[in-house]
PDB file of C-alpha atoms in Angstrom:
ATOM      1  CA  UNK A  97      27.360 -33.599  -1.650  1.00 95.00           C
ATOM      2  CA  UNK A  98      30.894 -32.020  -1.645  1.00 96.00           C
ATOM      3  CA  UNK A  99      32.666 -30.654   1.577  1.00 97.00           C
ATOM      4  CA  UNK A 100      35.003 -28.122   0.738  1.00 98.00           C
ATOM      5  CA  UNK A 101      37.469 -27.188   3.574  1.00 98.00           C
ATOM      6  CA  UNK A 102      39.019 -23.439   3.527  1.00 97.00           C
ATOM      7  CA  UNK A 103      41.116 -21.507   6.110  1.00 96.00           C
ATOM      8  CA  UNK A 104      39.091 -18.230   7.365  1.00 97.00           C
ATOM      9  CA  UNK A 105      35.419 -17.447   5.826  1.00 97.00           C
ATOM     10  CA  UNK A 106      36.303 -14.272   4.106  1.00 97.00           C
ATOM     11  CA  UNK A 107      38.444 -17.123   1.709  1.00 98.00           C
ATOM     12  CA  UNK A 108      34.914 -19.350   2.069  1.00 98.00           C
ATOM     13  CA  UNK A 109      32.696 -15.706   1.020  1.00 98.00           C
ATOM     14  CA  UNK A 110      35.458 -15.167  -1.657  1.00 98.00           C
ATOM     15  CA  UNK A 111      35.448 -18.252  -3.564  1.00 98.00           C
ATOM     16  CA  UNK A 112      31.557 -18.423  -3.419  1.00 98.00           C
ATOM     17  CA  UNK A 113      31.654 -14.995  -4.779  1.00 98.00           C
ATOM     18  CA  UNK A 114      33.017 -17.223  -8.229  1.00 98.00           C
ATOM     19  CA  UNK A 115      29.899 -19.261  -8.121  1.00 98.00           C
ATOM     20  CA  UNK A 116      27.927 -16.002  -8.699  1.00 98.00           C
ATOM     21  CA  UNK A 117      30.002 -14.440 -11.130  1.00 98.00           C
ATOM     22  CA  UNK A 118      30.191 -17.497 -13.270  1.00 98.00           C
ATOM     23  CA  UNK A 119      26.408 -17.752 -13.219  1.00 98.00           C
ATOM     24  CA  UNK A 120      26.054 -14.106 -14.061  1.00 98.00           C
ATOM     25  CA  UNK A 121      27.887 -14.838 -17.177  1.00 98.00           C
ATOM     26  CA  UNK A 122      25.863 -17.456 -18.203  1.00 98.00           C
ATOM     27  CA  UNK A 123      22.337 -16.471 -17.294  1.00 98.00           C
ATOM     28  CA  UNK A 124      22.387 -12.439 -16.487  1.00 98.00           C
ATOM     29  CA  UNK A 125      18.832 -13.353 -15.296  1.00 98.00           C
ATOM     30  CA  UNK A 126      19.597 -15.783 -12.420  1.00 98.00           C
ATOM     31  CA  UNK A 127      17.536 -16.248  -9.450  1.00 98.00           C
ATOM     32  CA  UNK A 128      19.347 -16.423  -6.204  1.00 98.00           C
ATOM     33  CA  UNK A 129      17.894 -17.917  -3.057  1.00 98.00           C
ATOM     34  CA  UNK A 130      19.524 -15.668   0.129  1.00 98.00           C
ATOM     35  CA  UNK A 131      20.247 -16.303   3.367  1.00 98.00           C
ATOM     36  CA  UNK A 132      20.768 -13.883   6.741  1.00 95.00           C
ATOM     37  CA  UNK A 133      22.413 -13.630   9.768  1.00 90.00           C
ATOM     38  CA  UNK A 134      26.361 -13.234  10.527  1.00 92.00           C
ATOM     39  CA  UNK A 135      27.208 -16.319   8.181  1.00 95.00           C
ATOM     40  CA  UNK A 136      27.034 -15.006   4.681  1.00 97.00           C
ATOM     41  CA  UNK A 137      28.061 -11.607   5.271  1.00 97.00           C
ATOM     42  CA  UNK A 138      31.623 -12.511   3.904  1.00 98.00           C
ATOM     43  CA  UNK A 139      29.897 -13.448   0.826  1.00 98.00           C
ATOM     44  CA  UNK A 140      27.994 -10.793   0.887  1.00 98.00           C
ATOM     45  CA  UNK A 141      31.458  -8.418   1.543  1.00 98.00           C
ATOM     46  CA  UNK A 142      32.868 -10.285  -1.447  1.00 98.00           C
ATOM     47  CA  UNK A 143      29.863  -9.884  -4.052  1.00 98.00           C
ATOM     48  CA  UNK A 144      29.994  -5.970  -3.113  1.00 98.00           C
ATOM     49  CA  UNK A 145      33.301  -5.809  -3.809  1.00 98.00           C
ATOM     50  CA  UNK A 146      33.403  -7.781  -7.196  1.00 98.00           C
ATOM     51  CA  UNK A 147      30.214  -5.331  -8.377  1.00 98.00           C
ATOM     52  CA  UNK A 148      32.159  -2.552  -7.329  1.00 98.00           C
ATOM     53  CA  UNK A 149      34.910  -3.926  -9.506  1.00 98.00           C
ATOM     54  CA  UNK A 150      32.774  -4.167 -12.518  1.00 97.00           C
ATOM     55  CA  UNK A 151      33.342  -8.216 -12.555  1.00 97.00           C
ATOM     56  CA  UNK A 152      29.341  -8.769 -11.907  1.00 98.00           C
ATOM     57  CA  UNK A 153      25.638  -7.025 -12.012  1.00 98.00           C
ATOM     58  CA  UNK A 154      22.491  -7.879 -11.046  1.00 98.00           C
ATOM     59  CA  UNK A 155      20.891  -5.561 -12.982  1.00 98.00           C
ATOM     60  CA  UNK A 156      18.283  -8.552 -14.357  1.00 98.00           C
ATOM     61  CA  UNK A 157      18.846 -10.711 -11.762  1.00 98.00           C
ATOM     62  CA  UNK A 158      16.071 -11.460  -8.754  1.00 98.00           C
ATOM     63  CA  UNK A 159      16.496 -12.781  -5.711  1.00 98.00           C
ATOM     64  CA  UNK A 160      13.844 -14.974  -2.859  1.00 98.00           C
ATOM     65  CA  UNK A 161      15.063 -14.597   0.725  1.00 98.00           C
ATOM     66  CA  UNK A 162      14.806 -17.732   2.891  1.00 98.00           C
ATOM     67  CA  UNK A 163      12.588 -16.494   5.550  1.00 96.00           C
ATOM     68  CA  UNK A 164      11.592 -13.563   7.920  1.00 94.00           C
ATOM     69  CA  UNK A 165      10.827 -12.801  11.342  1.00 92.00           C
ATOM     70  CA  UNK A 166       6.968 -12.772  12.268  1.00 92.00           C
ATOM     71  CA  UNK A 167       6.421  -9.307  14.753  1.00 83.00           C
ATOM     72  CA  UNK A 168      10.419  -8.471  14.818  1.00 83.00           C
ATOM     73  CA  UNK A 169      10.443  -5.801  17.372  1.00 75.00           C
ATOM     74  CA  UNK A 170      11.662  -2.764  14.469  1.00 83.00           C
ATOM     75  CA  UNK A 171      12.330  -2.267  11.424  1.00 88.00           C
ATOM     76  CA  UNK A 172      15.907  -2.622  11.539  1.00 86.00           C
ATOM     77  CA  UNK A 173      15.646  -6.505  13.196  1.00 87.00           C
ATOM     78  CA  UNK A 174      13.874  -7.939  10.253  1.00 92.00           C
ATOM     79  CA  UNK A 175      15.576  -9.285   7.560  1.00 92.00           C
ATOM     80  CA  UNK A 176      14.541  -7.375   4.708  1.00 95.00           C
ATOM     81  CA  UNK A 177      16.276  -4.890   6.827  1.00 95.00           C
ATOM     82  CA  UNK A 178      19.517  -7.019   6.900  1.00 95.00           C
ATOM     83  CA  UNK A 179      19.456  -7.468   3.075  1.00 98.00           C
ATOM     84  CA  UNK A 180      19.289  -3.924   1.937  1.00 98.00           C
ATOM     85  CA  UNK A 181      22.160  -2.298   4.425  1.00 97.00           C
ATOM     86  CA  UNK A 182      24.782  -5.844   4.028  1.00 98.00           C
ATOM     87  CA  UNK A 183      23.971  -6.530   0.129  1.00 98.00           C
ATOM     88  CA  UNK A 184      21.252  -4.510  -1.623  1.00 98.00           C
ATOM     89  CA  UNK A 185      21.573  -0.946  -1.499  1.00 98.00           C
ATOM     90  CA  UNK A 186      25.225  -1.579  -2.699  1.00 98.00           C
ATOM     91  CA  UNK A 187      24.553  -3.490  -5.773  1.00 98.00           C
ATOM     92  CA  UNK A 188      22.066  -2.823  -8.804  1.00 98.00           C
ATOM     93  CA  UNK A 189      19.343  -5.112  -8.334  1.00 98.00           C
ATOM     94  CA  UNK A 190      16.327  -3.534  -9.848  1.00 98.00           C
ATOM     95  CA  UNK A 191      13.177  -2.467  -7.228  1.00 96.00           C
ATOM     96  CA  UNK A 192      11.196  -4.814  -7.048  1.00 97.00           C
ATOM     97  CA  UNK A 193      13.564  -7.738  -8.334  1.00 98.00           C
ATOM     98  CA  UNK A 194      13.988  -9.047  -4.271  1.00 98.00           C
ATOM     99  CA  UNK A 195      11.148 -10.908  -2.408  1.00 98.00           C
ATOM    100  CA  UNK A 196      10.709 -12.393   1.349  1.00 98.00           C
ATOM    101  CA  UNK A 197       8.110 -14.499   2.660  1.00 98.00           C
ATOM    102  CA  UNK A 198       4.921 -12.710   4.748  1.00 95.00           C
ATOM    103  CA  UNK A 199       2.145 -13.638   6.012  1.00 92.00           C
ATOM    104  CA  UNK A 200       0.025 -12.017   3.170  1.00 95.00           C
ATOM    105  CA  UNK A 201       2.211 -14.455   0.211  1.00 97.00           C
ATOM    106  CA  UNK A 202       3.198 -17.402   2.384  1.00 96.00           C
ATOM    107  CA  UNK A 203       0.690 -19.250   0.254  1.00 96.00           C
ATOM    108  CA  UNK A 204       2.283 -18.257  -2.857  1.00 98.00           C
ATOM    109  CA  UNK A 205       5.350 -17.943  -2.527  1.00 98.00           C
ATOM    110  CA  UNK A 206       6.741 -20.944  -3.700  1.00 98.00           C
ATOM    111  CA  UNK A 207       4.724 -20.479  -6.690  1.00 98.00           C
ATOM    112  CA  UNK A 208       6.011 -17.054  -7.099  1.00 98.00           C
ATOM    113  CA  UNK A 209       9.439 -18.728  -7.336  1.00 98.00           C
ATOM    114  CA  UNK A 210       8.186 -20.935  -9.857  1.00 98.00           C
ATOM    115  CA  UNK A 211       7.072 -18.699 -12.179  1.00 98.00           C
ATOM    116  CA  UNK A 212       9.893 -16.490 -11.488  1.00 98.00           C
ATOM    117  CA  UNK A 213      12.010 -20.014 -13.504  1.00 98.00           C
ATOM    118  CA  UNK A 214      13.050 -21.561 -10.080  1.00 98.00           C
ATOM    119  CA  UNK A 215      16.103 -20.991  -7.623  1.00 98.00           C
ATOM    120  CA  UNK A 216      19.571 -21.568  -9.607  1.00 98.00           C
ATOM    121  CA  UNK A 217      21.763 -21.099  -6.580  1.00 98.00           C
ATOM    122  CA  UNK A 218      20.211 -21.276  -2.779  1.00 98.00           C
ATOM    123  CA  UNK A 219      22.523 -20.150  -0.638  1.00 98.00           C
ATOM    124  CA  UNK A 220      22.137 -21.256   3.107  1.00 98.00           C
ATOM    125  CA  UNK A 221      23.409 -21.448   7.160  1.00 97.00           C
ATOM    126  CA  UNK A 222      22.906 -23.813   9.766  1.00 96.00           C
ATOM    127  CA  UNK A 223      21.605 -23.534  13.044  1.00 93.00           C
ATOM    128  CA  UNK A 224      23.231 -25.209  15.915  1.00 92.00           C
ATOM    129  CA  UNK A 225      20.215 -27.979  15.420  1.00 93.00           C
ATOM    130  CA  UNK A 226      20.253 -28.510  11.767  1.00 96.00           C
ATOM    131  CA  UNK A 227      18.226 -26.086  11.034  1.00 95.00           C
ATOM    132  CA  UNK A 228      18.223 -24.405   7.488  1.00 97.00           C
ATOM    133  CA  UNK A 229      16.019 -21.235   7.021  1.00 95.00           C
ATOM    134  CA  UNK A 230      14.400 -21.717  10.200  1.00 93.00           C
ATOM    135  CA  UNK A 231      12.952 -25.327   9.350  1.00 96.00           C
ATOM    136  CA  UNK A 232      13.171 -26.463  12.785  1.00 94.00           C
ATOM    137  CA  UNK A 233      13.678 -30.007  13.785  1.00 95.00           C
ATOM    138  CA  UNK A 234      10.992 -33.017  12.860  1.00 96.00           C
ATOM    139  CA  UNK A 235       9.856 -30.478  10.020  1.00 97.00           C
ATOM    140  CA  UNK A 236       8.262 -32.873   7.159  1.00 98.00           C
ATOM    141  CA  UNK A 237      11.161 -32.892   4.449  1.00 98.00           C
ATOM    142  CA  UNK A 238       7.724 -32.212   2.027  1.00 98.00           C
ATOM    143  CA  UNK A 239       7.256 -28.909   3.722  1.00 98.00           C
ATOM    144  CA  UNK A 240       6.471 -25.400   1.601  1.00 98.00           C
ATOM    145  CA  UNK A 241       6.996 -22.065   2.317  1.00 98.00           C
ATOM    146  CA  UNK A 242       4.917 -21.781   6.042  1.00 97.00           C
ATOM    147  CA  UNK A 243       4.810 -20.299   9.602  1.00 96.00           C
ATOM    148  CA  UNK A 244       7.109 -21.255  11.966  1.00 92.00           C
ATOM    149  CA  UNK A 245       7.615 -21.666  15.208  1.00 89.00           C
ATOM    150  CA  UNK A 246      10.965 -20.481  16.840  1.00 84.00           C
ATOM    151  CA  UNK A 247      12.870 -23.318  19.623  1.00 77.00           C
ATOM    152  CA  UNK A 248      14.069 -22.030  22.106  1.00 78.00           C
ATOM    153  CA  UNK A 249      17.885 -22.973  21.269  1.00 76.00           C
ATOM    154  CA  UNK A 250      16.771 -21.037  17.887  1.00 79.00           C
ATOM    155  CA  UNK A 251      16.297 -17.844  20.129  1.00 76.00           C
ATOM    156  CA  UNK A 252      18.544 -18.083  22.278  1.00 74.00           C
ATOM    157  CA  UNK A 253      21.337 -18.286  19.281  1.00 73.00           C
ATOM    158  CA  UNK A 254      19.373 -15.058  17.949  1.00 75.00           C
ATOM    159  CA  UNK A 255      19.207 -13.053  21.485  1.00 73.00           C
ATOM    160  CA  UNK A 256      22.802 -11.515  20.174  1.00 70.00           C
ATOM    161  CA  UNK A 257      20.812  -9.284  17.533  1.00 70.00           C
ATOM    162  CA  UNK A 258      18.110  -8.068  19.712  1.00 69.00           C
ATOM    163  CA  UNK A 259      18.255  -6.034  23.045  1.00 63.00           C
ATOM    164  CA  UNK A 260      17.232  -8.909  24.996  1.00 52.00           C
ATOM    165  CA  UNK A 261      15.897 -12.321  25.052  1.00 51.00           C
ATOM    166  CA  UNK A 262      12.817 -11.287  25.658  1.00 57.00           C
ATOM    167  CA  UNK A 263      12.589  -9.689  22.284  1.00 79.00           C
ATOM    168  CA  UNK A 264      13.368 -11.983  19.800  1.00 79.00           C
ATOM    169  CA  UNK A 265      10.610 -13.478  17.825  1.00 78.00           C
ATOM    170  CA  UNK A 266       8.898 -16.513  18.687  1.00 77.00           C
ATOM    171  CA  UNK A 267       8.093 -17.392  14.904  1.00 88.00           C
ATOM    172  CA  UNK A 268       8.937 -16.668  11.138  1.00 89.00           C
ATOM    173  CA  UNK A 269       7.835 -17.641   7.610  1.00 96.00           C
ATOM    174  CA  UNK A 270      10.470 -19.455   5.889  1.00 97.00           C
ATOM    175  CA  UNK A 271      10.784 -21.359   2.592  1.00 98.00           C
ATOM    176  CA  UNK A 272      10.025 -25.021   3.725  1.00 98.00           C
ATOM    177  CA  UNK A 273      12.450 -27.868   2.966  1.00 98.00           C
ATOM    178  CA  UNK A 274      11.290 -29.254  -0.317  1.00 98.00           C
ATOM    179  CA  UNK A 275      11.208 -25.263  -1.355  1.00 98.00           C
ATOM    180  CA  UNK A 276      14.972 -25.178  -0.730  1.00 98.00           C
ATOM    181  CA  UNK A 277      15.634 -28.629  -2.418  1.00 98.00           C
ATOM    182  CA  UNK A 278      14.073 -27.382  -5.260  1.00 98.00           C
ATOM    183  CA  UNK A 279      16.767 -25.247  -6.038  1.00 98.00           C
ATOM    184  CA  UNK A 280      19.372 -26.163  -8.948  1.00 98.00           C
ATOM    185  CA  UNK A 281      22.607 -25.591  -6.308  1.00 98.00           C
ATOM    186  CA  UNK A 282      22.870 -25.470  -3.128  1.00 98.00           C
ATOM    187  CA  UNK A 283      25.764 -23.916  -1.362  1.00 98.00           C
ATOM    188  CA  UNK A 284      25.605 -24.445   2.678  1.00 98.00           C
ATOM    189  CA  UNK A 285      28.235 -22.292   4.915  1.00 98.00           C
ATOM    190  CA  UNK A 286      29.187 -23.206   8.404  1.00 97.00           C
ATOM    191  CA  UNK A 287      32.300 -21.213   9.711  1.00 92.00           C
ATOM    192  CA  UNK A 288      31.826 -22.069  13.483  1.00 90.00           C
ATOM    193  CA  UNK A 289      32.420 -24.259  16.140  1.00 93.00           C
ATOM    194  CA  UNK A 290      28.660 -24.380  17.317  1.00 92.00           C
ATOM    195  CA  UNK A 291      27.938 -25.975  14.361  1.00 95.00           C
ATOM    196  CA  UNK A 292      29.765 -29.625  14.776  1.00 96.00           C
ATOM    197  CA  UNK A 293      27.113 -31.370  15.615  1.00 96.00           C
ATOM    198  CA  UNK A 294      24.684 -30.247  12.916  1.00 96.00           C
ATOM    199  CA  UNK A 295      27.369 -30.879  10.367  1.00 97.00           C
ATOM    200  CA  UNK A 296      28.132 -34.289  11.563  1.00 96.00           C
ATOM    201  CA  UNK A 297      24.763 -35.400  10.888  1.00 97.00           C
ATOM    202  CA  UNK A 298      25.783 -34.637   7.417  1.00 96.00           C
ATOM    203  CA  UNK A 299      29.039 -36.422   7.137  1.00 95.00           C
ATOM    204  CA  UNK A 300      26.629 -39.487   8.859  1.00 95.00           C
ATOM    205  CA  UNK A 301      24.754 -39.597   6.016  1.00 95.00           C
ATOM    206  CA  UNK A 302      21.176 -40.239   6.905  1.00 97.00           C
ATOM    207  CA  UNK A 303      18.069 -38.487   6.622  1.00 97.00           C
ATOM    208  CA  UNK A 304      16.827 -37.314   9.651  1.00 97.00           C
ATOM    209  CA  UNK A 305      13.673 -35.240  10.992  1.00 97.00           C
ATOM    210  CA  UNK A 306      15.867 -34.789  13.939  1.00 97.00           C
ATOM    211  CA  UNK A 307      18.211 -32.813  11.416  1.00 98.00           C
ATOM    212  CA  UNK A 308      16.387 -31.103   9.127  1.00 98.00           C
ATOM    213  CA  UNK A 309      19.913 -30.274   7.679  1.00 98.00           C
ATOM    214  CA  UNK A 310      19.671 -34.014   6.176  1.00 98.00           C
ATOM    215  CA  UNK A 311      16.694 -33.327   3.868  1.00 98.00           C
ATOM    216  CA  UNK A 312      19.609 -32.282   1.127  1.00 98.00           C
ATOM    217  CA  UNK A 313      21.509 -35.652   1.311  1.00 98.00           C
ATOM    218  CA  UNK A 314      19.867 -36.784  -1.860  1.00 97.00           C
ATOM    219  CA  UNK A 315      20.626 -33.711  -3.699  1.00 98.00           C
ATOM    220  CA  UNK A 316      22.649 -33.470  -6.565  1.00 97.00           C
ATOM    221  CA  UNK A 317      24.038 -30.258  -6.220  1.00 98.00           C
ATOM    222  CA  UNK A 318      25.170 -29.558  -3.215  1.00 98.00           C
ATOM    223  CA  UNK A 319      28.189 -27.888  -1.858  1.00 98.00           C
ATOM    224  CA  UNK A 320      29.200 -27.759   1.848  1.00 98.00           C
ATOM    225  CA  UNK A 321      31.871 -25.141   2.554  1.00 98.00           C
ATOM    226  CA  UNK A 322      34.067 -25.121   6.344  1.00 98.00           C
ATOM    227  CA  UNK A 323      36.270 -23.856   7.898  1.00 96.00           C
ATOM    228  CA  UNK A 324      39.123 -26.090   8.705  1.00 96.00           C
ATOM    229  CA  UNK A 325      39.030 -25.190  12.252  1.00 95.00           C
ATOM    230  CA  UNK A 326      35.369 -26.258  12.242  1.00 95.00           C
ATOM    231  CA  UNK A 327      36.405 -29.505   9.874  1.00 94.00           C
ATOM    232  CA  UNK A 328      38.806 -30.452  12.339  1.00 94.00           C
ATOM    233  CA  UNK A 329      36.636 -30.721  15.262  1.00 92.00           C
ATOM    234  CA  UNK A 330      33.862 -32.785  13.242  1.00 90.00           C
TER     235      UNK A 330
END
């Protein structure tokens, strides 16, 4: 596990941005595990720009979101949503080529990514409790793709995107923890100060159901990437 310290996150989305283009290169056919919410959307800013550029494509590349609100109150709250205004409708991924979890392939969806060859780089947030996708804490570090249910200090982070509290989702499918670990890289993002403690549990070095966050300590290939405000507080 490597921490990588950089000053703002549009220098964190940037570099990151690298990661993709390099594996473009190498495998035009990659398969990218996404993640939502205000955290990537440097990265996302940065891939944008780079296809605009010409220095990337994803024209035969697929991607497998992380997760997705169960009952999100319309259309434009769920993630899928999310995706196509911040990253998809700007690049030229092919229809079809991105997938989220539902109710109707929660079952098979980690055998969808399977057969699709496996995730080459998973990109992923925190939540203020360790969470990753929305693998809540004391989920089983075995756990698949499933239902989940929301904490409250999950919802009450994710009030901000809805009208009220009232309307944010209690629960959500979302890749389980071994279905992220399965992924060749892993490249985790945390650009703010809500975030210490969940982060410290990483630089503690213990696996903990407490923190599902810990379930990648035995990883090989995983990069942590901070802000040195955030780094500096830790």
């Amino acid at each position: 596990m490597r921490f990588i310290i950089m000053d703002t996150p549009k220098e964190i989305g940037e570099t990151i941005a690298k990661d993709f283009e390099e594996l473009l290169k190498k495998k035009p056919d990659a398969i990218f595990g996404l993640a939502t919410g205000s955290t990537p959307l440097p990265l996302y800013a940065a891939l944008i720009e780079d296809y605009k550029a010409g220095k990337i494509s994803f024209k035969d590349a697929k991607s497998f979101n992380l997760d997705e609100y169960v009952n999100a109150p319309k259309e434009e709250d769920t993630y899928r949503y999310f995706m196509k205004t911040n990253l998809f409708e700007h690049v030229d991924f092919k229809e079809g080529a991105n997938h989220f979890p539902s109710f109707e392939n929660m079952k098979t969806y980690d055998k969808s990514i399977d057969e699709a060859g496996g995730i080459d780089l998973q990109i992923l947030g925190i939540g203020r409790d360790g969470h990753v996708g929305f693998n809540e804490p004391d989920t089983p570090f075995d756990s698949l793709t499933h239902l989940a249910e929301l904490t409250e200090n999950t919802r009450e982070a994710n009030a901000r995107f809805f009208k009220g509290g009232e309307e944010t989702p209690h629960e959500a499918i979302t890749m389980g923890l071994k279905t992220i670990y399965k992924a060749r890289h892993i490249i985790l993002i945390a650009s703010d100060l809500t975030k210490v403690d969940a982060i410290r549990s990483l630089k503690k070095g213990v696996k903990d159901l407490a923190w599902p966050c810990t379930s990648l300590l035995t990883h090989p290939n995983v990069d942590i990437y901070l802000t040195k405000e955030l780094f500096a507080a830790i």
